[in-house]
XYZ file of C-alpha atoms in Angstrom:
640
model
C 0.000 0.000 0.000
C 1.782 3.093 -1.019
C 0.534 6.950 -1.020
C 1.709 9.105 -3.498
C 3.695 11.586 -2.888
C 2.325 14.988 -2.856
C -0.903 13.271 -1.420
C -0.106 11.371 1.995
C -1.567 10.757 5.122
C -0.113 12.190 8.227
C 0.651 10.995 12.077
C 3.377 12.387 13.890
C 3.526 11.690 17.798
C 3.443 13.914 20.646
C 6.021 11.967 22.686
C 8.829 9.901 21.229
C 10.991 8.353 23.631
C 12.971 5.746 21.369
C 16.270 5.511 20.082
C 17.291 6.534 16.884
C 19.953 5.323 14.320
C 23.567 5.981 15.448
C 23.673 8.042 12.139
C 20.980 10.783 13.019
C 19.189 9.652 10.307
C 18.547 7.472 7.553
C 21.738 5.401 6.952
C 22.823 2.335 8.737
C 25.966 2.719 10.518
C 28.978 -0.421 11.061
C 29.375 -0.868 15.211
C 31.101 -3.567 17.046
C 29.016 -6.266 17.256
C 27.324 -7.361 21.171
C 29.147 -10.360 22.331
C 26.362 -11.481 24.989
C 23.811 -12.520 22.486
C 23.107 -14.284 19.640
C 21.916 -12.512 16.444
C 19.999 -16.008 14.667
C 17.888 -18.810 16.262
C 16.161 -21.459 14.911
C 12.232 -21.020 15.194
C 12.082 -24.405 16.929
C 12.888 -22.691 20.130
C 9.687 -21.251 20.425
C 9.379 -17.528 21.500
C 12.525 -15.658 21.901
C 13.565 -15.111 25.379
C 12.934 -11.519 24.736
C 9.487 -11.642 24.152
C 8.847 -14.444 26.801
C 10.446 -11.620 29.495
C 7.932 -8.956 27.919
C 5.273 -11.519 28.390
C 6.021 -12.136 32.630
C 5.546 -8.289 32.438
C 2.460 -7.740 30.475
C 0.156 -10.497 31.614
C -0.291 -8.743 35.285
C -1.080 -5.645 33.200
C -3.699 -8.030 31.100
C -5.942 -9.147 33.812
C -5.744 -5.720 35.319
C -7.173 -4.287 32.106
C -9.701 -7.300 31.868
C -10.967 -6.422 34.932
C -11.505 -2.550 34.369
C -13.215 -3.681 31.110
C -15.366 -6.195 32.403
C -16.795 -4.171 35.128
C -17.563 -1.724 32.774
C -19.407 -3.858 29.988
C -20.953 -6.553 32.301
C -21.486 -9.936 31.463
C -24.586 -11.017 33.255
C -24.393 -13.893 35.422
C -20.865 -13.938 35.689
C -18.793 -12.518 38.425
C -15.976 -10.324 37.502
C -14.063 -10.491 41.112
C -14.121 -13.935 41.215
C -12.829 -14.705 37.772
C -10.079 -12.088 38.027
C -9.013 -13.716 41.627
C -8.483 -16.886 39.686
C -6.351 -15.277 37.146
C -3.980 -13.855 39.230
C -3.945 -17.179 41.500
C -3.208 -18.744 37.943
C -1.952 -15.931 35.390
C -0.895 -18.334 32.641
C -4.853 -18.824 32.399
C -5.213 -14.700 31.279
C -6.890 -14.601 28.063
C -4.175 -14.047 25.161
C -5.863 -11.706 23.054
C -4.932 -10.050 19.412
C -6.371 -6.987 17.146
C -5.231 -7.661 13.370
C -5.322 -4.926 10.827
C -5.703 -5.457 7.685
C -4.148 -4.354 4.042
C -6.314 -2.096 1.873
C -4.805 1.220 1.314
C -5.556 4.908 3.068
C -8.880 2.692 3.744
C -7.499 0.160 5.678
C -5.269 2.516 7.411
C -7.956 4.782 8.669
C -10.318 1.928 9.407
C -7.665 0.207 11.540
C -7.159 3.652 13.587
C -10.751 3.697 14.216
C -10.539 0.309 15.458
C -7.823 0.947 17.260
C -9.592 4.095 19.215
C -12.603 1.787 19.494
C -11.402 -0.534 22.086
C -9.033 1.953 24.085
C -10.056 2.831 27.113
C -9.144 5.999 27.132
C -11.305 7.083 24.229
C -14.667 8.522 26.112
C -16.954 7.363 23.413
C -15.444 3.744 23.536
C -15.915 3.279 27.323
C -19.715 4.954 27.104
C -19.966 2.274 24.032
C -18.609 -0.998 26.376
C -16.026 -1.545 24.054
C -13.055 0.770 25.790
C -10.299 -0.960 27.810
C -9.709 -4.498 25.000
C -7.059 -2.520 23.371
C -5.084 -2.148 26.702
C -6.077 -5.884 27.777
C -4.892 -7.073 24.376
C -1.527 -8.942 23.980
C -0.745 -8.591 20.390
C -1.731 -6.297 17.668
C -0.360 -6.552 13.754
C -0.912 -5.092 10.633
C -0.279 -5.630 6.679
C -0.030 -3.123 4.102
C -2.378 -0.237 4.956
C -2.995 -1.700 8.285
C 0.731 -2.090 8.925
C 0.363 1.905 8.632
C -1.789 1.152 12.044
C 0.755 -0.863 13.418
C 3.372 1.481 12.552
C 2.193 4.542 13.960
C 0.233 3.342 16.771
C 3.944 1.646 17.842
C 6.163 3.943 17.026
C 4.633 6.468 18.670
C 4.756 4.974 21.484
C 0.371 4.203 21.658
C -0.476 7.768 21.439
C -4.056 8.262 21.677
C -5.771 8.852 17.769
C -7.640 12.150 19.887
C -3.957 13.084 20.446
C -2.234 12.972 17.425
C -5.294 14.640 15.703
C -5.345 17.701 17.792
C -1.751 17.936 17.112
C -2.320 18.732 13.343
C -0.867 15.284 12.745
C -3.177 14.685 9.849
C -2.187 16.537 6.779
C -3.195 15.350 2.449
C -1.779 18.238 0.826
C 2.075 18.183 1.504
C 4.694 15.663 0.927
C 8.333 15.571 1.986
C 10.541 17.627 -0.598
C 12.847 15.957 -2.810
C 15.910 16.322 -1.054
C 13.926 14.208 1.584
C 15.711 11.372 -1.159
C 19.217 11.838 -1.083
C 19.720 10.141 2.102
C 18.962 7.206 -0.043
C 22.301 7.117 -1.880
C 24.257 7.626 1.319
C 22.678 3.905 2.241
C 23.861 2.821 -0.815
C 27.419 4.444 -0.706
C 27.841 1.754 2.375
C 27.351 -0.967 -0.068
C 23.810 -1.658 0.717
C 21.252 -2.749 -2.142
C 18.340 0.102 -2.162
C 14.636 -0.391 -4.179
C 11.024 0.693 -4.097
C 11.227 0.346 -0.823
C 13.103 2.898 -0.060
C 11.413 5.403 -1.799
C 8.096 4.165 0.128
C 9.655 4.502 3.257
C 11.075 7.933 3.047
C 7.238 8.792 1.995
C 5.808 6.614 4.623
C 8.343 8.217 7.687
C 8.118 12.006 6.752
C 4.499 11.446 7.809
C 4.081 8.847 10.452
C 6.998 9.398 12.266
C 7.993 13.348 12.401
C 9.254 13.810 16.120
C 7.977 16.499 19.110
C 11.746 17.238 18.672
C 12.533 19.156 15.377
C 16.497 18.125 16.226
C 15.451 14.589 15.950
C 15.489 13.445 12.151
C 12.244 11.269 11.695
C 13.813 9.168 9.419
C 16.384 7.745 12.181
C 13.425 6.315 14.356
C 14.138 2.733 14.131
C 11.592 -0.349 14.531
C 13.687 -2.061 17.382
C 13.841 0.962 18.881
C 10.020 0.790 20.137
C 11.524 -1.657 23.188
C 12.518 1.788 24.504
C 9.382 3.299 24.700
C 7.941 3.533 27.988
C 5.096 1.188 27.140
C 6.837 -1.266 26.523
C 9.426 -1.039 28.688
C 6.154 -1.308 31.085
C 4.154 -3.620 28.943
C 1.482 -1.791 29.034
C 0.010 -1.834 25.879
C 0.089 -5.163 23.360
C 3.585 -5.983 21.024
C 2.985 -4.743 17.380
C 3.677 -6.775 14.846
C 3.982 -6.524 11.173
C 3.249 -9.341 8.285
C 5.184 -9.389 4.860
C 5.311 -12.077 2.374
C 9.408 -13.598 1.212
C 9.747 -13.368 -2.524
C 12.047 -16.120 -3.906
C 13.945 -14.465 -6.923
C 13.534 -16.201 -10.210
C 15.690 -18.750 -11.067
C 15.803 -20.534 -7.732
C 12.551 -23.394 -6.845
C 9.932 -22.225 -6.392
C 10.075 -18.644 -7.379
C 7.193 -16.418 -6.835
C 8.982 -13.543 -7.860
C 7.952 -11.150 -11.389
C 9.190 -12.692 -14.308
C 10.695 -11.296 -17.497
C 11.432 -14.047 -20.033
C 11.841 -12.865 -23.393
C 10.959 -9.652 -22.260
C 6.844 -10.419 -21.210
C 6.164 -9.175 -17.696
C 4.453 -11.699 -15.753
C 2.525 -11.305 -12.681
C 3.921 -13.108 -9.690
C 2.620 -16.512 -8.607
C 2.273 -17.096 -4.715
C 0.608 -19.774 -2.996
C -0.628 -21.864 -0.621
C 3.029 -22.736 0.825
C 4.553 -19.249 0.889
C 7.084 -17.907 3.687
C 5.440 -15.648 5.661
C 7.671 -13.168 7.652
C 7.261 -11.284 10.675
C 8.677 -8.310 12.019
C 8.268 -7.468 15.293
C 10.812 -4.594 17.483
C 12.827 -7.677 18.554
C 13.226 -10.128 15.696
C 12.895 -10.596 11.870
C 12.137 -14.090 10.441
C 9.660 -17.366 9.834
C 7.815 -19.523 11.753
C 7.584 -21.986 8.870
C 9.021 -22.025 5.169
C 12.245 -21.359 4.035
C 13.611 -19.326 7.169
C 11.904 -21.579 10.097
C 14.441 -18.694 11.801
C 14.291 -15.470 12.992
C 16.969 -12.641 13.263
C 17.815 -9.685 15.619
C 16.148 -6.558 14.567
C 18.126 -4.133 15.746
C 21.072 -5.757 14.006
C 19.598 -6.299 10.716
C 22.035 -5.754 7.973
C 24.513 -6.979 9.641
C 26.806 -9.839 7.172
C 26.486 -12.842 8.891
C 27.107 -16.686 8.243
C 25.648 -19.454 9.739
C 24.370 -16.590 12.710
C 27.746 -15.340 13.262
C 28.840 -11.883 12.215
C 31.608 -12.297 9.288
C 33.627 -9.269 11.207
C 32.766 -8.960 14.669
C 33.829 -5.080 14.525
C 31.220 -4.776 11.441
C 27.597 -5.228 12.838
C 24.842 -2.944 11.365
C 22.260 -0.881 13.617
C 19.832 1.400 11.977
C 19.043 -0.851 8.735
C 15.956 -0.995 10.466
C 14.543 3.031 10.248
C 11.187 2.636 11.299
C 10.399 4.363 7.834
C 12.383 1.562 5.730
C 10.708 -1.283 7.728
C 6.866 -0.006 6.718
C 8.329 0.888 3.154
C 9.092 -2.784 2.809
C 5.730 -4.348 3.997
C 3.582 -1.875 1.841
C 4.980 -2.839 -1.345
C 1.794 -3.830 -3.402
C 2.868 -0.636 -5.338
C 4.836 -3.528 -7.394
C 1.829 -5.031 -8.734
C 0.405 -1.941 -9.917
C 3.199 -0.774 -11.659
C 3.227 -4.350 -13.491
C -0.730 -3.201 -14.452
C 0.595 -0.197 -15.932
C 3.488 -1.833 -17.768
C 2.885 -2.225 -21.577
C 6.325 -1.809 -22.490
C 8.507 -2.542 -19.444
C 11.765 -3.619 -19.443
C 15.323 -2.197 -18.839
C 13.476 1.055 -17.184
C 10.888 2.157 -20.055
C 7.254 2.074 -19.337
C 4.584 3.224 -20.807
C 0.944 4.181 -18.854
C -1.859 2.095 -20.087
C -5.100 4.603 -21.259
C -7.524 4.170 -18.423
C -11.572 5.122 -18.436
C -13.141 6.862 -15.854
C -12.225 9.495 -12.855
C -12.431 10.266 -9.447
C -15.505 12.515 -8.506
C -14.496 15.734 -6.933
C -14.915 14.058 -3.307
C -13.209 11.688 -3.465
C -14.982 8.783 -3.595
C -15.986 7.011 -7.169
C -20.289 6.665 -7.279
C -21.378 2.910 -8.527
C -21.706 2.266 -11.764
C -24.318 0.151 -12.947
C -21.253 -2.016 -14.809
C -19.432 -3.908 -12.075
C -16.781 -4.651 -14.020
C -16.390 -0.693 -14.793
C -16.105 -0.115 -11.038
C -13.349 -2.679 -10.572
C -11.427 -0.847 -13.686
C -12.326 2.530 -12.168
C -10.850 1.301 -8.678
C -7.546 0.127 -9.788
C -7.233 2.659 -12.080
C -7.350 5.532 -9.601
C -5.113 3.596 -7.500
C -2.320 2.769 -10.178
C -1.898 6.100 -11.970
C 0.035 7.511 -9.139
C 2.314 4.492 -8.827
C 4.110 4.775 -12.524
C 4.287 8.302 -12.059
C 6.624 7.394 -9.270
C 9.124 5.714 -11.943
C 11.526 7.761 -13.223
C 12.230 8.943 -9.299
C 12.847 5.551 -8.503
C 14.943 4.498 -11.499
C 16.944 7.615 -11.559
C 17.604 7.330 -7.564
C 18.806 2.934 -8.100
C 20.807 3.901 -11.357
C 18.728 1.487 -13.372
C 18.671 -1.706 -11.369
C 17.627 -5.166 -12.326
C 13.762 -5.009 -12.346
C 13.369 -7.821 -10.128
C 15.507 -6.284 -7.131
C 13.712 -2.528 -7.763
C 10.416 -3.982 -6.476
C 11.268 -5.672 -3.209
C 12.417 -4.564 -0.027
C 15.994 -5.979 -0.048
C 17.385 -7.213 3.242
C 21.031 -8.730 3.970
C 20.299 -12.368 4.005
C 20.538 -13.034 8.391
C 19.776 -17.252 7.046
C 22.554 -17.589 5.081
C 24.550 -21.064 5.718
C 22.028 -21.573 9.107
C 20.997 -25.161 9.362
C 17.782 -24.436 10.104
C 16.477 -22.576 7.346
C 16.224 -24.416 3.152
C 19.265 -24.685 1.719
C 18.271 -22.387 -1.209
C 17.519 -20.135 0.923
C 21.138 -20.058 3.020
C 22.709 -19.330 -0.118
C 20.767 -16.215 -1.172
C 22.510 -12.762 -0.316
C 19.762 -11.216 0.470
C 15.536 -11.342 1.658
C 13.050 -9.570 -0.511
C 10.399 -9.050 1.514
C 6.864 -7.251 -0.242
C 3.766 -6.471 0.893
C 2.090 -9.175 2.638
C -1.194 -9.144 0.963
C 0.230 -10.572 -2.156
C -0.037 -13.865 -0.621
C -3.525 -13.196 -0.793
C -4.079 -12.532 2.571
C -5.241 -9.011 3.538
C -5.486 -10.098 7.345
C -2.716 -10.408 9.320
C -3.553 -12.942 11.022
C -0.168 -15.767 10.974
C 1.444 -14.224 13.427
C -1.399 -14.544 15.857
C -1.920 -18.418 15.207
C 0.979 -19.688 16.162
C 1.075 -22.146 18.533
C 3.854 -20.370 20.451
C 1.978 -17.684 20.958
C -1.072 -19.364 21.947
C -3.596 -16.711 21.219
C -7.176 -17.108 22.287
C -9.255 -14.775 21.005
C -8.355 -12.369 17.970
C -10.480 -9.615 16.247
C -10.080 -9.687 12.871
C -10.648 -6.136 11.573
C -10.760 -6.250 7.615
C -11.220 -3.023 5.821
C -9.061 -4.440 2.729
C -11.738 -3.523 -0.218
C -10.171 -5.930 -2.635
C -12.755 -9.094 -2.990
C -15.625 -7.645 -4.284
C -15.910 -4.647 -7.339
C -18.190 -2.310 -5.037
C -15.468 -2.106 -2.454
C -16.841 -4.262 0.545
C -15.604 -7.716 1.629
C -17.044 -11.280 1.391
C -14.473 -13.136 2.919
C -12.302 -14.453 0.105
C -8.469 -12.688 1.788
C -10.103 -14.793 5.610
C -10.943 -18.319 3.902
C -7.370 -18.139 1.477
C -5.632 -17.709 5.319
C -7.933 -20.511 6.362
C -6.275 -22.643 3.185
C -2.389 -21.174 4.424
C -2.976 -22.020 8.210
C -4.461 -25.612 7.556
C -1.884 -26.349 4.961
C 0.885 -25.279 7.497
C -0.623 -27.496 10.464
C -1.872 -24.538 12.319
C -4.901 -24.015 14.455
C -7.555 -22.355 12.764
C -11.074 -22.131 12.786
C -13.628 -23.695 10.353
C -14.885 -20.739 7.676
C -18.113 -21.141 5.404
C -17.848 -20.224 1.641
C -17.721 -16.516 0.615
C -21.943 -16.900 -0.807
C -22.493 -18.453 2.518
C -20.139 -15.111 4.061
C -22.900 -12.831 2.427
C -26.102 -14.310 2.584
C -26.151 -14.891 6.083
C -24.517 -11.287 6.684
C -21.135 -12.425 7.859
C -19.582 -9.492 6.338
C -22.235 -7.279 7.856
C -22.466 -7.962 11.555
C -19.620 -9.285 13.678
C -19.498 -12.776 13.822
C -17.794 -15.114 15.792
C -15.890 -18.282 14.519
C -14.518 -21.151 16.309
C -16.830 -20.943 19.573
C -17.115 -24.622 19.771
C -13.667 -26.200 18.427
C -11.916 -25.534 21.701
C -8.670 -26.048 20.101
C -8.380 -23.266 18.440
C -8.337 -19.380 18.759
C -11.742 -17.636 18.807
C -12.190 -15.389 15.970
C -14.275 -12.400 15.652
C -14.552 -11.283 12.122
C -15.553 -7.261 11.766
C -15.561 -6.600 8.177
C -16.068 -2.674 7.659
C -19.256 -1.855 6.224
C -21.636 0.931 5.733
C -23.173 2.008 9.241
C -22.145 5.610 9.779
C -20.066 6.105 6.682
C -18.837 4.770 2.917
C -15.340 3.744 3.112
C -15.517 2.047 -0.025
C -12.978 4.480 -1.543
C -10.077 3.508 -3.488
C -6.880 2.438 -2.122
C -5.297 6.024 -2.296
C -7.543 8.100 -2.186
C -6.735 11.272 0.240
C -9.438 13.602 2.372
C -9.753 17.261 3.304
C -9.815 18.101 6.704
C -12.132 16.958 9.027
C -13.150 13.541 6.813
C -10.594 11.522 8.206
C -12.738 10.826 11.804
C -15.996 10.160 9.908
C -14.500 7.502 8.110
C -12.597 6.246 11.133
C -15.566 6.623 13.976
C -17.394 3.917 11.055
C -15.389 1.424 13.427
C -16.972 1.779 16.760
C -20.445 1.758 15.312
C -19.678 -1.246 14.235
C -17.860 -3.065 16.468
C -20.563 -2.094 19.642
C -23.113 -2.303 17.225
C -24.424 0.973 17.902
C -23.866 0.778 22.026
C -25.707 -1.916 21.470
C -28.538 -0.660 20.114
C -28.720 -1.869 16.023
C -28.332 -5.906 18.344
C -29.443 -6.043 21.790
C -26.444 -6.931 24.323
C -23.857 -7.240 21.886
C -21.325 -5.573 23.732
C -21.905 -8.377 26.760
C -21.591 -10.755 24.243
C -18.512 -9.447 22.576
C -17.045 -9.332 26.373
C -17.912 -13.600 26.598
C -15.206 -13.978 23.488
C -12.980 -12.195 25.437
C -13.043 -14.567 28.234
C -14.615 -17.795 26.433
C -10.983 -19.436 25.808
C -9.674 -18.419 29.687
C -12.867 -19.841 31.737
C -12.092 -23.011 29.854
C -8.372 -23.457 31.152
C -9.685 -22.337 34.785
C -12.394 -24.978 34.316
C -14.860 -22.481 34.884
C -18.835 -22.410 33.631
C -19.158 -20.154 30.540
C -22.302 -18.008 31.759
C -25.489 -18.728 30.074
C -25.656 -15.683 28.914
C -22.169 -16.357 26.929
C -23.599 -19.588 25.549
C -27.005 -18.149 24.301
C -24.528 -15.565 22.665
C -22.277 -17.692 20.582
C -25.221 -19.272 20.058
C -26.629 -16.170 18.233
C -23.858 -14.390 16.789
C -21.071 -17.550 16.236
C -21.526 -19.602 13.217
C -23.109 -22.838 13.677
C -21.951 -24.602 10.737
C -24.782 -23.963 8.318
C -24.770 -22.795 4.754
C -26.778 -20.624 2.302
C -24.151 -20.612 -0.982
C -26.640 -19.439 -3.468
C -25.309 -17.041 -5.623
C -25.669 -13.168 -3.836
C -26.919 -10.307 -5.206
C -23.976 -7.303 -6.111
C -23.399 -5.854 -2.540
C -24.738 -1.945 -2.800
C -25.515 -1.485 0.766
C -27.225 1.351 2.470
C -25.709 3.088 5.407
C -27.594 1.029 8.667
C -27.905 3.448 11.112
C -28.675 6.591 8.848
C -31.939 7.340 7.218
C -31.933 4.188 4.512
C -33.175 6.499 1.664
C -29.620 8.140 2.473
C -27.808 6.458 -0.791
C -24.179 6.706 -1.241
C -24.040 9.585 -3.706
C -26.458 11.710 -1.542
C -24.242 10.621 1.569
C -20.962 11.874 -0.515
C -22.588 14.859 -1.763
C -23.946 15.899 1.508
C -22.468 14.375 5.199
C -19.007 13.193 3.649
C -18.516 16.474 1.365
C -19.711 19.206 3.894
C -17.494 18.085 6.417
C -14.391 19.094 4.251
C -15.993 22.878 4.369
């Protein structure tokens, strides 16, 4: 997900406490490498020891939270002091809880920060809604593509409050970062460092998200390990962020997945079922499964290594990982737009393709009555600004190899380790791209794995892709469903996407997994039309004063109104927080709880006729209130 750039979204945080690069800025620098740790481990090991002693910390924080919350929302028939007591006589029964974000563009990121404000409890409207305080009782939260955005700027600035960063000014569609904003790009590569795409996207991506309180303090030398010194999580007090990318094998080697150019055709990529998935959190780099099956100090990315030893123990790397290079490189779907746009694209020359239709003057593109013209219309609008964005890029690399210009390029932290393929120990470097090119807007790996041992993980998917009107059916949720069963992990049972639709799946929240005990419960939340139409193209920008319309969509939605649109829903949503953790303390689920899942979990049943096209109607406005008069008229005037 990439925002062009004279038209970019803006966060910037009020207090940044982290370190930076050694450089100031932008370029990695060569320090003596540490000599009481080790920069590789195999995956095998489970969770690093890092996270496990962020873990003993946050879990007391957890049940504190949970308890807050819970006496807030009310579950009735269950009693709140007594569950809590047996949590903290037994804290390894807390509830492990995740928020995913998903991919989807300036949509995606907004609708994840709406989420995000939606369940922290210190957002007035959340705790007056019951949903305030599951953000702070929350373990985990991670992000792909737009919603790595989320991540991004909800951890590097330390889990400033959206309120916060708004009243700062932090918002801003009309500037970009000047051009000489660029140049520290060629004092990476000076060091001998590969550069691409996602470089470019990162200097974009930081001179937004990341601009510090502190106009000494470069934005660009924030660094992604560097969130283990902010205060919250040197406290634990808020969950570990966590971002999702997909591992391109280059062409040539088994199994490539990479763009291919034989005899000069352009080909898109081919990823499946058995891809590498990568995860980045402030501690580590790496794979649970695939290739790696490793995972590699963060703060010492770059670093030349073999077989997890540093070739030149005087020659380690810090700052390869500038919070604004680490987002560049999971928001990369840029590459398969500029592949759209390609009609003559080798070596450098392209050529734009002649595209039908514009953007209406707000933003937002009305329905036509041709589906298929609204897909066209959609991708249009988002690829236009993408090949633009070519010459910069090809003049900054000095005409690179296609393949390497599209992929964030990493040293190679695997190479000669046992654990990971052999292929893969002999590659010189990781190109990592945006993680919904597996097909997978939802981040949602991470949270299943077994190490981890999540129970209960709100899936918020405002990704847009799957159907031509802009709204969801399911499609990016089942093709993780395929991933996680083909890998061996725990995952809940999914109905087809007709069945998704008919029985208003992608409408309401709905839970999945409430009776298969052995795995995580999931609560899909799929953004739809109850306050506001997202359904805007993936870069699409706003005027000021849009950007919390489109974001307050979220908590309508997730508390169903404050439980008005369905009666006790927030109780309800409550009983997934603690379904999972009442079974491990052998504890009856309240019958209020099982009459829930009852209601709002699927039970297994189908409905896969063919739907109608999705053209919804805003639910909790007047339903004569179409899009176009909603654009023209609550959407448009609050811009004035």
């Amino acid at each position: 997900m990439f925002r062009p750039l004279l038209s970019s979204f803006v966060l910037l945080a009020a207090v940044q406490a982290q370190s930076i690069t050694p450089s100031g800025n932008y370029t990695p620098t060569f320090v003596p490498c540490p000599t009481d740790s080790s920069l590789v481990r195999p995956a095998s090991e489970g969770l690093s020891s890092a996270e496990k002693a962020w873990l003993q910390k946050r879990t007391p924080n957890v049940i504190s939270a949970l308890e807050t919350y819970l006496g807030n929302v009310g579950i009735p028939g269950f009693n709140t002091s007594d569950y809590v007591a047996a949590l903290r006589a037994k804290e390894s029964a807390a509830p492990v809880i995740g928020v995913t974000f998903s991919g989807g563009g300036n949509r995606a990121t907004l609708v994840g920060l709406g989420m995000y404000q939606a369940l922290d409890s210190r957002v007035p409207d959340a705790i007056a809604a019951k949903t305030g305080g599951i953000l702070q009782a929350a373990t985990y939260i991670a992000g792909l593509s737009g919603g790595a955005s989320t991540t991004a700027v909800i951890g590097v600035n330390d889990f400033a409050r959206v309120s916060d960063l708004l009243a700062a000014g932090n918002l801003n569609f009309s500037a970009g970062p000047p051009q000489t904003a660029f140049s520290v790009i060629a004092d990476k590569a000076e060091l001998g460092f590969n550069i691409s795409i996602s470089d470019i996207l990162g200097i974009n991506e930081g001179f937004f998200y990341f601009k510090t309180a502190n106009a000494s303090v470069d934005q660009l030398s924030l660094t992604w390990s560097g969130i283990q010194t902010n205060p919250t999580f040197l406290n634990a007090s808020y969950p570990l962020p966590i971002l999702m990318a997909n591992e391109v094998i280059p062409s040539g080697l088994p199994g490539s997945n990479s763009f291919e150019t034989p005899n000069g055709t352009v080909l898109f990529p081919r990823y499946e079922n058995n891809d590498t998935i990568y995860e980045i959190t402030p501690i580590e780099y790496g794979s649970w499964q695939g290739r790696a099956s490793a995972f590699a100090s963060t703060k010492f990315s770059g670093t030349a290594l073999s077989s997890g030893a540093p070739l030149d123990s005087n020659r380690c790397v810090e700052g390869y990982d500038s919070a604004a290079f680490t987002l560049g490189s999971v928001v990369t779907a840029i590459n398969l737009w500029i592949i759209e746009n390609l009609t003559d694209g080798i070596d450098g020359q392209f050529a734009k393709r002649d595209v039908k239709g514009t953007k209406t003057s707000s933003t937002f593109i009305p329905y036509p009555t041709n589906a298929a013209q609204l897909g066209e219309e959609r991708t249009a609008n988002a690829s236009t600004a993408f090949v633009e964005m070519l010459p910069l890029l090809f003049e900054l690399m000095g005409n690179p190899p296609f393949e390497s210009a599209l992929y964030g390029l990493w040293p190679n932290p695997f190479i000669g380790f046992n654990a990971s393929s052999e292929s893969l120990q002999k590659q010189s470097e990781l190109m990592l791209v945006d993680g919904s090119e597996v097909g997978q807007e939802n981040p949602i790996v991470p949270l299943i794995q077994p190490a981890r041992n999540l129970d209960f993980i709100i899936v918020s998917d405002g990704s847009g892709s799957e159907l031509s009107s802009g709204w969801m059916n399911g499609t990016n949720f089942l093709n993780t469903d395929t991933w996680a069963k083909g890998n061996n992990l725990p995952f809940p049972k999914l109905p087809d996407v007709n069945t998704m639709l008919n029985l208003k799946f992608t409408t309401f929240p709905t839970f999945f997994g409430c009776n298969e005990p052995d795995v995580p419960l999931l609560l899909y939340v799929a953004d739809f039309p109850y306050t506001s139409f997202n359904n805007f193209s993936f870069l699409d920008d706003f005027p000021s004063g849009q950007e919390q319309i489109i974001m307050s969509n979220a908590l309508s939605t997730i508390s169903q109104d404050s439980d008005r649109l369905t009666a006790n829903w927030t109780s309800c949503l409550a009983c997934g927080t603690v379904l999972r953790s009442l079974q491990k303390l052998d504890m009856k689920v309240p019958e209020f709880c099982e009459t829930c899942f009852k209601d709002h979990c699927w039970q297994g049943n189908s409905a896969n006729s063919a739907p109608s096209f999705l053209q919804p109607s805003a639910l909790l406005t007047n339903p004569n209130i179409t899009f176009d008069i909603w654009n023209q008229t609550i959407f448009f005037n609050s811009s004035a």
